[in-house]
Amino acid sequence: SEFSSDEQLLEMYKVSLRHEIRKNTYDPHTGNVIVSPNRALAMRIVARHYIKLFTAKDESSLKLRKDYAFPLNSVLNEQDARQLTAFFCWTAWAAVTNRPNDDVSYTSNWPHDPLVGNTPSASILMWSLISILMLLAGIGWIVWYYARQFDVWREHQEPAHGYAQEDMMTTMHITPSM
C-alpha cells in the first residue's frame, strides 16, 4: 500500500472532521445549531480555555496572556468572557459551515484552511481577479487624469501678485514667546 495504516487513519479522521464541520446543522424552525456530542465536548474545552485566558484567574493564564502579549490589566469578567467565547464559536461556525444547498461557507470559504475544506472556488478566484484588475484600472485612470490635468491646474496655482521675492523666515524677528 502507498500509505501506512497511521496515514490512512489520519486521512479518515480528516475526512470525518471535514464532513462534520462543513455540514449545515442549523434548524431554522428552532433557531438552533445541532452539534454532535464530540463537537460539543470540543466546544466546551475551547470555551473553558478562552474563559480562563480572558478572566486571568490563575498563574498559567497570566503567563499565557503575557506570552500572547495581551495587556495584563484588560481582564474580562466571567459574563463578558462567556459572550466573547460564544462570538468566537459563532464566527468559527459561519467560517466553515456550508450555506444551505451550497458547497461554500457563509464567508465564501474564507479564511483559507484546507484541513476543513475552506479552499477558494473558481468563481471566488475569478471575481477576486476581476476586482484587482478593476482596482488597478481605476488607479491608472486617476493617475492618467491627474497627469493630463496637472499643467492646467498649475496655471491656477500661482498667487495673484506672484511668488515672494524674499524668504520671510530669514527676515523674521524672534520674540520671547517663540
CSV table of N, CA and C in Angstrom, one decimal:
chain,number,residue,atom,x,y,z
A,1,SER,N,0.8,-1.2,0.0
A,1,SER,CA,0.0,0.0,0.0
A,1,SER,C,0.9,1.3,0.0
A,2,GLU,N,0.4,2.3,-0.6
A,2,GLU,CA,1.1,3.5,-0.7
A,2,GLU,C,1.2,4.3,0.6
A,3,PHE,N,0.1,4.1,1.4
A,3,PHE,CA,0.0,4.8,2.7
A,3,PHE,C,0.2,3.8,3.8
A,4,SER,N,0.8,4.2,4.9
A,4,SER,CA,0.8,3.4,6.1
A,4,SER,C,-0.6,3.4,6.8
A,5,SER,N,-0.8,2.5,7.7
A,5,SER,CA,-2.1,2.5,8.4
A,5,SER,C,-2.3,3.8,9.2
A,6,ASP,N,-1.2,4.3,9.8
A,6,ASP,CA,-1.4,5.6,10.5
A,6,ASP,C,-1.8,6.7,9.6
A,7,GLU,N,-1.2,6.8,8.4
A,7,GLU,CA,-1.6,7.8,7.4
A,7,GLU,C,-3.0,7.7,7.0
A,8,GLN,N,-3.4,6.4,6.8
A,8,GLN,CA,-4.8,6.2,6.3
A,8,GLN,C,-5.8,6.6,7.4
A,9,LEU,N,-5.4,6.2,8.7
A,9,LEU,CA,-6.3,6.6,9.8
A,9,LEU,C,-6.4,8.1,9.9
A,10,LEU,N,-5.2,8.8,9.8
A,10,LEU,CA,-5.2,10.3,9.8
A,10,LEU,C,-6.1,10.9,8.7
A,11,GLU,N,-6.0,10.4,7.5
A,11,GLU,CA,-6.8,10.8,6.4
A,11,GLU,C,-8.3,10.6,6.7
A,12,MET,N,-8.6,9.4,7.3
A,12,MET,CA,-10.0,9.1,7.6
A,12,MET,C,-10.6,10.1,8.6
A,13,TYR,N,-9.7,10.4,9.6
A,13,TYR,CA,-10.2,11.4,10.6
A,13,TYR,C,-10.4,12.8,10.0
A,14,LYS,N,-9.5,13.2,9.0
A,14,LYS,CA,-9.6,14.5,8.3
A,14,LYS,C,-10.9,14.5,7.6
A,15,VAL,N,-11.2,13.5,6.8
A,15,VAL,CA,-12.5,13.4,6.0
A,15,VAL,C,-13.7,13.5,7.0
A,16,SER,N,-13.6,12.7,8.1
A,16,SER,CA,-14.7,12.7,9.0
A,16,SER,C,-14.9,14.1,9.6
A,17,LEU,N,-13.8,14.8,10.0
A,17,LEU,CA,-13.8,16.1,10.6
A,17,LEU,C,-14.4,17.1,9.6
A,18,ARG,N,-13.9,17.0,8.4
A,18,ARG,CA,-14.4,18.0,7.3
A,18,ARG,C,-15.9,17.8,7.1
A,19,HIS,N,-16.4,16.5,7.1
A,19,HIS,CA,-17.8,16.3,6.9
A,19,HIS,C,-18.6,16.8,8.0
A,20,GLU,N,-18.1,16.6,9.2
A,20,GLU,CA,-18.9,17.1,10.4
A,20,GLU,C,-18.9,18.6,10.5
A,21,ILE,N,-17.8,19.2,10.3
A,21,ILE,CA,-17.7,20.7,10.4
A,21,ILE,C,-18.4,21.4,9.3
A,22,ARG,N,-18.3,20.9,8.1
A,22,ARG,CA,-18.9,21.7,7.0
A,22,ARG,C,-20.4,21.5,6.8
A,23,LYS,N,-21.0,20.4,7.4
A,23,LYS,CA,-22.4,20.1,7.3
A,23,LYS,C,-23.2,21.2,8.1
A,24,ASN,N,-24.2,21.8,7.4
A,24,ASN,CA,-25.0,22.8,8.0
A,24,ASN,C,-26.1,22.1,8.8
A,25,THR,N,-26.0,22.2,10.1
A,25,THR,CA,-27.0,21.6,11.0
A,25,THR,C,-27.9,22.7,11.7
A,26,TYR,N,-28.0,23.8,11.1
A,26,TYR,CA,-28.9,24.9,11.6
A,26,TYR,C,-30.3,24.5,11.3
A,27,ASP,N,-31.1,24.6,12.4
A,27,ASP,CA,-32.6,24.3,12.2
A,27,ASP,C,-33.3,25.6,12.2
A,28,PRO,N,-33.8,26.1,11.1
A,28,PRO,CA,-34.5,27.4,11.0
A,28,PRO,C,-35.8,27.4,11.8
A,29,HIS,N,-36.4,26.3,12.1
A,29,HIS,CA,-37.6,26.3,12.9
A,29,HIS,C,-37.4,26.6,14.4
A,30,THR,N,-36.2,26.1,14.9
A,30,THR,CA,-35.9,26.3,16.3
A,30,THR,C,-34.9,27.4,16.5
A,31,GLY,N,-34.1,27.7,15.4
A,31,GLY,CA,-33.1,28.7,15.6
A,31,GLY,C,-31.8,28.1,16.2
A,32,ASN,N,-31.7,26.8,16.3
A,32,ASN,CA,-30.6,26.2,17.0
A,32,ASN,C,-29.7,25.5,16.0
A,33,VAL,N,-28.4,25.4,16.3
A,33,VAL,CA,-27.4,24.6,15.6
A,33,VAL,C,-27.2,23.3,16.4
A,34,ILE,N,-27.4,22.2,15.7
A,34,ILE,CA,-27.3,20.9,16.4
A,34,ILE,C,-25.9,20.4,16.1
A,35,VAL,N,-25.2,20.1,17.2
A,35,VAL,CA,-23.8,19.6,17.0
A,35,VAL,C,-23.7,18.2,17.7
A,36,SER,N,-22.7,17.4,17.2
A,36,SER,CA,-22.5,16.1,17.7
A,36,SER,C,-22.0,16.1,19.1
A,37,PRO,N,-22.1,15.1,19.9
A,37,PRO,CA,-21.5,15.1,21.3
A,37,PRO,C,-20.0,15.4,21.3
A,38,ASN,N,-19.3,14.8,20.3
A,38,ASN,CA,-17.8,15.1,20.2
A,38,ASN,C,-17.5,16.6,20.0
A,39,ARG,N,-18.3,17.2,19.1
A,39,ARG,CA,-18.1,18.6,18.8
A,39,ARG,C,-18.5,19.4,20.0
A,40,ALA,N,-19.6,19.1,20.6
A,40,ALA,CA,-20.0,19.8,21.8
A,40,ALA,C,-18.9,19.7,22.9
A,41,LEU,N,-18.3,18.6,23.1
A,41,LEU,CA,-17.2,18.4,24.1
A,41,LEU,C,-16.0,19.3,23.7
A,42,ALA,N,-15.7,19.3,22.4
A,42,ALA,CA,-14.6,20.1,21.9
A,42,ALA,C,-14.9,21.6,22.1
A,43,MET,N,-16.1,22.0,21.9
A,43,MET,CA,-16.5,23.4,22.1
A,43,MET,C,-16.4,23.8,23.5
A,44,ARG,N,-16.8,22.9,24.4
A,44,ARG,CA,-16.7,23.2,25.9
A,44,ARG,C,-15.3,23.4,26.3
A,45,ILE,N,-14.4,22.5,25.8
A,45,ILE,CA,-13.0,22.6,26.1
A,45,ILE,C,-12.4,23.9,25.6
A,46,VAL,N,-12.7,24.2,24.4
A,46,VAL,CA,-12.1,25.5,23.9
A,46,VAL,C,-12.7,26.7,24.6
A,47,ALA,N,-14.0,26.7,24.9
A,47,ALA,CA,-14.6,27.7,25.7
A,47,ALA,C,-14.0,27.9,27.0
A,48,ARG,N,-13.7,26.8,27.7
A,48,ARG,CA,-13.1,26.8,29.0
A,48,ARG,C,-11.7,27.5,28.9
A,49,HIS,N,-11.0,27.1,27.9
A,49,HIS,CA,-9.7,27.7,27.6
A,49,HIS,C,-9.8,29.3,27.5
A,50,TYR,N,-10.7,29.7,26.6
A,50,TYR,CA,-10.8,31.1,26.4
A,50,TYR,C,-11.3,31.9,27.6
A,51,ILE,N,-12.2,31.3,28.3
A,51,ILE,CA,-12.7,32.0,29.5
A,51,ILE,C,-11.6,32.1,30.5
A,52,LYS,N,-10.8,31.1,30.7
A,52,LYS,CA,-9.7,31.1,31.6
A,52,LYS,C,-8.7,32.2,31.1
A,53,LEU,N,-8.4,32.2,29.8
A,53,LEU,CA,-7.5,33.2,29.3
A,53,LEU,C,-7.9,34.6,29.5
A,54,PHE,N,-9.2,34.9,29.2
A,54,PHE,CA,-9.7,36.3,29.3
A,54,PHE,C,-10.1,36.8,30.7
A,55,THR,N,-10.3,35.8,31.6
A,55,THR,CA,-10.6,36.2,33.0
A,55,THR,C,-9.3,36.2,33.8
A,56,ALA,N,-8.3,35.5,33.4
A,56,ALA,CA,-6.9,35.6,34.0
A,56,ALA,C,-7.0,35.3,35.5
A,57,LYS,N,-7.6,34.2,35.9
A,57,LYS,CA,-7.7,34.0,37.4
A,57,LYS,C,-6.6,33.1,38.0
A,58,ASP,N,-5.7,32.6,37.2
A,58,ASP,CA,-4.6,31.8,37.7
A,58,ASP,C,-3.3,32.1,37.1
A,59,GLU,N,-2.2,31.6,37.6
A,59,GLU,CA,-0.9,31.9,37.1
A,59,GLU,C,-0.7,31.4,35.6
A,60,SER,N,-1.2,30.2,35.3
A,60,SER,CA,-1.0,29.7,33.9
A,60,SER,C,-1.6,30.6,32.9
A,61,SER,N,-2.8,31.1,33.2
A,61,SER,CA,-3.5,32.0,32.2
A,61,SER,C,-2.8,33.4,32.2
A,62,LEU,N,-2.3,33.9,33.3
A,62,LEU,CA,-1.5,35.1,33.3
A,62,LEU,C,-0.2,35.0,32.5
A,63,LYS,N,0.4,33.8,32.6
A,63,LYS,CA,1.6,33.5,31.8
A,63,LYS,C,1.3,33.5,30.3
A,64,LEU,N,0.2,32.8,30.0
A,64,LEU,CA,-0.3,32.7,28.6
A,64,LEU,C,-0.6,34.1,28.0
A,65,ARG,N,-1.3,34.9,28.8
A,65,ARG,CA,-1.6,36.3,28.4
A,65,ARG,C,-0.3,37.1,28.1
A,66,LYS,N,0.7,36.9,28.9
A,66,LYS,CA,2.0,37.5,28.7
A,66,LYS,C,2.6,37.0,27.4
A,67,ASP,N,2.6,35.7,27.2
A,67,ASP,CA,3.2,35.1,26.0
A,67,ASP,C,2.4,35.6,24.8
A,68,TYR,N,1.1,35.8,24.9
A,68,TYR,CA,0.3,36.3,23.7
A,68,TYR,C,0.4,37.8,23.6
A,69,ALA,N,1.1,38.5,24.5
A,69,ALA,CA,1.3,40.0,24.5
A,69,ALA,C,-0.1,40.7,24.7
A,70,PHE,N,-0.9,40.0,25.5
A,70,PHE,CA,-2.2,40.7,25.9
A,70,PHE,C,-1.9,41.7,27.0
A,71,PRO,N,-2.6,42.9,26.9
A,71,PRO,CA,-2.4,43.8,28.0
A,71,PRO,C,-2.8,43.1,29.4
A,72,LEU,N,-2.0,43.2,30.3
A,72,LEU,CA,-2.2,42.4,31.6
A,72,LEU,C,-3.4,42.9,32.4
A,73,ASN,N,-3.7,44.2,32.3
A,73,ASN,CA,-4.8,44.8,33.0
A,73,ASN,C,-6.1,44.8,32.2
A,74,SER,N,-6.2,44.2,31.1
A,74,SER,CA,-7.5,44.2,30.4
A,74,SER,C,-8.2,42.8,30.5
A,75,VAL,N,-8.6,42.6,31.8
A,75,VAL,CA,-9.2,41.3,32.1
A,75,VAL,C,-10.7,41.5,32.1
A,76,LEU,N,-11.4,40.4,31.5
A,76,LEU,CA,-12.9,40.5,31.4
A,76,LEU,C,-13.5,39.8,32.6
A,77,ASN,N,-14.7,40.2,32.9
A,77,ASN,CA,-15.5,39.4,33.9
A,77,ASN,C,-16.0,38.1,33.3
A,78,GLU,N,-16.5,37.3,34.1
A,78,GLU,CA,-17.0,35.9,33.6
A,78,GLU,C,-18.0,36.0,32.5
A,79,GLN,N,-19.0,36.9,32.7
A,79,GLN,CA,-20.1,37.0,31.7
A,79,GLN,C,-19.6,37.5,30.4
A,80,ASP,N,-18.7,38.6,30.4
A,80,ASP,CA,-18.2,39.1,29.1
A,80,ASP,C,-17.3,38.1,28.5
A,81,ALA,N,-16.5,37.3,29.2
A,81,ALA,CA,-15.7,36.3,28.7
A,81,ALA,C,-16.5,35.2,28.0
A,82,ARG,N,-17.6,34.8,28.6
A,82,ARG,CA,-18.5,33.8,28.0
A,82,ARG,C,-19.1,34.3,26.7
A,83,GLN,N,-19.5,35.6,26.7
A,83,GLN,CA,-20.1,36.2,25.5
A,83,GLN,C,-19.1,36.3,24.4
A,84,LEU,N,-17.8,36.6,24.7
A,84,LEU,CA,-16.8,36.7,23.7
A,84,LEU,C,-16.5,35.3,23.2
A,85,THR,N,-16.5,34.3,24.0
A,85,THR,CA,-16.3,32.9,23.6
A,85,THR,C,-17.4,32.5,22.7
A,86,ALA,N,-18.6,32.8,23.0
A,86,ALA,CA,-19.8,32.5,22.2
A,86,ALA,C,-19.6,33.2,20.8
A,87,PHE,N,-19.1,34.4,20.8
A,87,PHE,CA,-18.9,35.1,19.5
A,87,PHE,C,-17.9,34.3,18.7
A,88,PHE,N,-16.8,33.9,19.3
A,88,PHE,CA,-15.7,33.1,18.6
A,88,PHE,C,-16.3,31.9,18.0
A,89,CYS,N,-17.2,31.2,18.8
A,89,CYS,CA,-17.8,30.0,18.4
A,89,CYS,C,-18.7,30.2,17.1
A,90,TRP,N,-19.5,31.3,17.2
A,90,TRP,CA,-20.4,31.6,16.1
A,90,TRP,C,-19.6,32.0,14.9
A,91,THR,N,-18.5,32.8,15.0
A,91,THR,CA,-17.8,33.1,13.8
A,91,THR,C,-17.0,31.9,13.2
A,92,ALA,N,-16.5,31.1,14.0
A,92,ALA,CA,-15.9,29.8,13.5
A,92,ALA,C,-16.9,29.0,12.8
A,93,TRP,N,-18.1,28.9,13.3
A,93,TRP,CA,-19.2,28.1,12.7
A,93,TRP,C,-19.5,28.7,11.3
A,94,ALA,N,-19.7,30.0,11.3
A,94,ALA,CA,-20.0,30.7,10.0
A,94,ALA,C,-18.9,30.6,9.0
A,95,ALA,N,-17.6,30.5,9.4
A,95,ALA,CA,-16.5,30.4,8.5
A,95,ALA,C,-16.3,29.1,7.9
A,96,VAL,N,-16.8,28.0,8.5
A,96,VAL,CA,-16.6,26.7,7.9
A,96,VAL,C,-17.9,25.9,7.5
A,97,THR,N,-19.0,26.4,7.9
A,97,THR,CA,-20.3,25.7,7.6
A,97,THR,C,-20.8,26.1,6.3
A,98,ASN,N,-21.2,25.1,5.5
A,98,ASN,CA,-21.7,25.4,4.2
A,98,ASN,C,-23.1,26.1,4.2
A,99,ARG,N,-23.3,27.0,3.3
A,99,ARG,CA,-24.6,27.7,3.2
A,99,ARG,C,-25.6,26.6,2.8
A,100,PRO,N,-26.9,26.9,3.1
A,100,PRO,CA,-27.9,25.9,2.7
A,100,PRO,C,-27.9,25.7,1.2
A,101,ASN,N,-27.9,24.4,0.8
A,101,ASN,CA,-27.9,24.0,-0.6
A,101,ASN,C,-26.7,24.5,-1.4
A,102,ASP,N,-25.6,24.6,-0.8
A,102,ASP,CA,-24.4,25.2,-1.5
A,102,ASP,C,-23.1,24.4,-1.0
A,103,ASP,N,-22.0,24.6,-1.6
A,103,ASP,CA,-20.8,23.9,-1.2
A,103,ASP,C,-19.7,24.9,-0.8
A,104,VAL,N,-20.1,26.2,-0.5
A,104,VAL,CA,-19.2,27.2,0.1
A,104,VAL,C,-19.8,27.6,1.4
A,105,SER,N,-18.9,28.1,2.3
A,105,SER,CA,-19.3,28.5,3.6
A,105,SER,C,-20.0,29.9,3.6
A,106,TYR,N,-20.5,30.3,4.7
A,106,TYR,CA,-21.2,31.6,4.8
A,106,TYR,C,-20.2,32.8,4.5
A,107,THR,N,-18.9,32.5,4.7
A,107,THR,CA,-17.8,33.5,4.4
A,107,THR,C,-17.1,33.2,3.1
A,108,SER,N,-17.7,32.5,2.2
A,108,SER,CA,-17.2,32.2,0.9
A,108,SER,C,-15.8,31.5,1.0
A,109,ASN,N,-15.8,30.5,2.0
A,109,ASN,CA,-14.6,29.7,2.2
A,109,ASN,C,-13.4,30.5,2.6
A,110,TRP,N,-13.6,31.6,3.4
A,110,TRP,CA,-12.5,32.4,3.9
A,110,TRP,C,-12.6,32.3,5.4
A,111,PRO,N,-11.6,32.2,6.2
A,111,PRO,CA,-10.2,32.1,5.8
A,111,PRO,C,-9.8,30.8,5.2
A,112,HIS,N,-8.7,30.8,4.4
A,112,HIS,CA,-8.2,29.6,3.7
A,112,HIS,C,-7.8,28.6,4.8
A,113,ASP,N,-8.3,27.4,4.7
A,113,ASP,CA,-7.9,26.3,5.6
A,113,ASP,C,-8.3,25.0,4.9
A,114,PRO,N,-7.3,24.4,4.2
A,114,PRO,CA,-7.6,23.1,3.5
A,114,PRO,C,-8.0,22.0,4.4
A,115,LEU,N,-7.6,22.0,5.7
A,115,LEU,CA,-8.0,20.9,6.6
A,115,LEU,C,-9.5,20.8,6.7
A,116,VAL,N,-10.2,21.9,6.7
A,116,VAL,CA,-11.7,21.8,6.9
A,116,VAL,C,-12.4,22.1,5.5
A,117,GLY,N,-11.6,22.1,4.5
A,117,GLY,CA,-12.2,22.3,3.1
A,117,GLY,C,-12.5,23.7,2.8
A,118,ASN,N,-11.9,24.7,3.5
A,118,ASN,CA,-12.0,26.1,3.1
A,118,ASN,C,-11.0,26.4,2.0
A,119,THR,N,-11.3,26.1,0.8
A,119,THR,CA,-10.4,26.5,-0.3
A,119,THR,C,-11.3,27.3,-1.3
A,120,PRO,N,-10.7,28.3,-1.9
A,120,PRO,CA,-11.4,29.2,-2.8
A,120,PRO,C,-12.0,28.4,-4.0
A,121,SER,N,-13.2,28.7,-4.3
A,121,SER,CA,-13.9,28.2,-5.5
A,121,SER,C,-13.4,28.9,-6.8
A,122,ALA,N,-13.7,28.4,-7.9
A,122,ALA,CA,-13.3,29.0,-9.2
A,122,ALA,C,-14.0,30.4,-9.3
A,123,SER,N,-15.2,30.5,-8.9
A,123,SER,CA,-15.9,31.8,-9.0
A,123,SER,C,-15.3,32.9,-8.1
A,124,ILE,N,-14.9,32.4,-6.9
A,124,ILE,CA,-14.2,33.4,-6.0
A,124,ILE,C,-12.9,33.9,-6.5
A,125,LEU,N,-12.1,32.9,-7.1
A,125,LEU,CA,-10.9,33.3,-7.7
A,125,LEU,C,-11.1,34.3,-8.9
A,126,MET,N,-12.1,34.0,-9.7
A,126,MET,CA,-12.4,34.8,-10.9
A,126,MET,C,-12.8,36.3,-10.4
A,127,TRP,N,-13.7,36.4,-9.4
A,127,TRP,CA,-14.2,37.7,-9.0
A,127,TRP,C,-13.1,38.4,-8.3
A,128,SER,N,-12.2,37.7,-7.6
A,128,SER,CA,-11.1,38.4,-6.9
A,128,SER,C,-10.1,39.0,-8.0
A,129,LEU,N,-9.9,38.2,-9.0
A,129,LEU,CA,-9.0,38.7,-10.1
A,129,LEU,C,-9.7,39.9,-10.8
A,130,ILE,N,-11.0,39.8,-11.1
A,130,ILE,CA,-11.7,40.9,-11.7
A,130,ILE,C,-11.6,42.2,-10.8
A,131,SER,N,-11.8,42.0,-9.5
A,131,SER,CA,-11.8,43.1,-8.6
A,131,SER,C,-10.4,43.8,-8.6
A,132,ILE,N,-9.3,43.0,-8.5
A,132,ILE,CA,-8.0,43.5,-8.5
A,132,ILE,C,-7.7,44.3,-9.8
A,133,LEU,N,-8.1,43.7,-11.0
A,133,LEU,CA,-7.9,44.4,-12.3
A,133,LEU,C,-8.7,45.7,-12.3
A,134,MET,N,-9.9,45.7,-11.8
A,134,MET,CA,-10.7,47.0,-11.8
A,134,MET,C,-10.1,48.0,-10.8
A,135,LEU,N,-9.5,47.6,-9.7
A,135,LEU,CA,-8.9,48.5,-8.8
A,135,LEU,C,-7.6,49.1,-9.5
A,136,LEU,N,-6.8,48.3,-10.2
A,136,LEU,CA,-5.7,48.8,-10.9
A,136,LEU,C,-6.1,49.7,-12.0
A,137,ALA,N,-7.2,49.4,-12.7
A,137,ALA,CA,-7.6,50.2,-13.8
A,137,ALA,C,-8.1,51.6,-13.3
A,138,GLY,N,-8.8,51.5,-12.1
A,138,GLY,CA,-9.3,52.8,-11.5
A,138,GLY,C,-8.1,53.7,-11.1
A,139,ILE,N,-7.1,53.1,-10.5
A,139,ILE,CA,-5.9,53.8,-10.0
A,139,ILE,C,-5.2,54.4,-11.3
A,140,GLY,N,-5.1,53.5,-12.3
A,140,GLY,CA,-4.5,54.0,-13.6
A,140,GLY,C,-5.2,55.2,-14.2
A,141,TRP,N,-6.5,55.1,-14.2
A,141,TRP,CA,-7.3,56.2,-14.7
A,141,TRP,C,-7.1,57.5,-13.9
A,142,ILE,N,-7.1,57.4,-12.6
A,142,ILE,CA,-6.8,58.6,-11.7
A,142,ILE,C,-5.5,59.2,-12.0
A,143,VAL,N,-4.4,58.3,-12.1
A,143,VAL,CA,-3.1,58.8,-12.4
A,143,VAL,C,-3.0,59.5,-13.8
A,144,TRP,N,-3.6,58.9,-14.8
A,144,TRP,CA,-3.7,59.5,-16.1
A,144,TRP,C,-4.4,60.8,-16.1
A,145,TYR,N,-5.6,60.9,-15.4
A,145,TYR,CA,-6.3,62.1,-15.4
A,145,TYR,C,-5.5,63.2,-14.7
A,146,TYR,N,-4.9,62.9,-13.6
A,146,TYR,CA,-4.1,63.9,-12.9
A,146,TYR,C,-2.9,64.4,-13.7
A,147,ALA,N,-2.2,63.4,-14.4
A,147,ALA,CA,-1.1,63.8,-15.2
A,147,ALA,C,-1.6,64.7,-16.4
A,148,ARG,N,-2.7,64.4,-17.0
A,148,ARG,CA,-3.3,65.2,-18.1
A,148,ARG,C,-3.7,66.6,-17.6
A,149,GLN,N,-4.2,66.7,-16.4
A,149,GLN,CA,-4.7,68.0,-16.0
A,149,GLN,C,-3.7,68.8,-15.2
A,150,PHE,N,-2.6,68.2,-14.8
A,150,PHE,CA,-1.6,68.9,-13.9
A,150,PHE,C,-1.2,70.3,-14.5
A,151,ASP,N,-0.9,70.4,-15.8
A,151,ASP,CA,-0.5,71.7,-16.3
A,151,ASP,C,-1.6,72.7,-16.2
A,152,VAL,N,-2.8,72.3,-16.4
A,152,VAL,CA,-4.0,73.2,-16.4
A,152,VAL,C,-4.1,73.7,-14.9
A,153,TRP,N,-4.0,72.8,-14.0
A,153,TRP,CA,-4.2,73.1,-12.6
A,153,TRP,C,-3.0,74.0,-12.1
A,154,ARG,N,-1.8,73.8,-12.6
A,154,ARG,CA,-0.6,74.5,-12.1
A,154,ARG,C,-0.7,76.0,-12.5
A,155,GLU,N,-1.4,76.3,-13.6
A,155,GLU,CA,-1.5,77.7,-14.1
A,155,GLU,C,-2.3,78.5,-13.0
A,156,HIS,N,-3.3,77.8,-12.4
A,156,HIS,CA,-4.2,78.5,-11.5
A,156,HIS,C,-3.6,78.5,-10.1
A,157,GLN,N,-2.5,77.9,-9.8
A,157,GLN,CA,-1.9,77.8,-8.5
A,157,GLN,C,-1.0,79.0,-8.2
A,158,GLU,N,-0.6,79.8,-9.2
A,158,GLU,CA,0.3,80.9,-8.9
A,158,GLU,C,-0.5,82.0,-8.2
A,159,PRO,N,0.1,82.6,-7.1
A,159,PRO,CA,-0.6,83.7,-6.4
A,159,PRO,C,-0.9,84.9,-7.3
A,160,ALA,N,-1.9,85.6,-7.0
A,160,ALA,CA,-2.3,86.8,-7.8
A,160,ALA,C,-1.2,87.8,-8.0
A,161,HIS,N,-0.4,88.1,-7.0
A,161,HIS,CA,0.7,89.0,-7.1
A,161,HIS,C,2.0,88.4,-7.3
A,162,GLY,N,2.0,87.2,-7.7
A,162,GLY,CA,3.3,86.5,-8.0
A,162,GLY,C,3.9,85.8,-6.7
A,163,TYR,N,5.0,85.2,-6.9
A,163,TYR,CA,5.6,84.5,-5.8
A,163,TYR,C,6.5,85.5,-5.0
A,164,ALA,N,6.7,85.2,-3.8
A,164,ALA,CA,7.5,86.0,-2.9
A,164,ALA,C,8.9,86.2,-3.4
A,165,GLN,N,9.4,87.5,-3.3
A,165,GLN,CA,10.8,87.8,-3.8
A,165,GLN,C,11.9,87.5,-2.7
A,166,GLU,N,11.5,87.4,-1.5
A,166,GLU,CA,12.5,87.1,-0.4
A,166,GLU,C,11.9,86.1,0.5
A,167,ASP,N,12.7,85.4,1.3
A,167,ASP,CA,12.3,84.4,2.2
A,167,ASP,C,11.9,85.0,3.5
A,168,MET,N,10.7,84.9,3.9
A,168,MET,CA,10.1,85.6,5.1
A,168,MET,C,10.8,85.0,6.4
A,169,MET,N,11.2,83.8,6.4
A,169,MET,CA,11.9,83.2,7.5
A,169,MET,C,13.2,83.8,7.9
A,170,THR,N,13.9,84.3,6.9
A,170,THR,CA,15.3,84.8,7.1
A,170,THR,C,15.2,86.2,7.7
A,171,THR,N,14.1,87.0,7.5
A,171,THR,CA,13.9,88.3,8.0
A,171,THR,C,13.0,88.4,9.2
A,172,MET,N,12.6,87.3,9.7
A,172,MET,CA,11.7,87.3,10.8
A,172,MET,C,12.4,87.6,12.1
A,173,HIS,N,11.7,88.4,13.0
A,173,HIS,CA,12.3,88.9,14.2
A,173,HIS,C,11.7,87.9,15.3
A,174,ILE,N,12.6,87.3,16.0
A,174,ILE,CA,12.2,86.3,17.0
A,174,ILE,C,11.8,87.0,18.3
A,175,THR,N,10.6,86.7,18.8
A,175,THR,CA,10.2,87.3,20.1
A,175,THR,C,10.3,86.3,21.2
A,176,PRO,N,10.2,86.8,22.5
A,176,PRO,CA,10.4,85.9,23.6
A,176,PRO,C,9.4,84.7,23.7
A,177,SER,N,8.3,84.9,23.1
A,177,SER,CA,7.3,83.8,23.1
A,177,SER,C,7.6,82.7,22.2
A,178,MET,N,8.6,83.0,21.3
A,178,MET,CA,9.0,82.0,20.3
A,178,MET,C,10.1,81.2,20.9
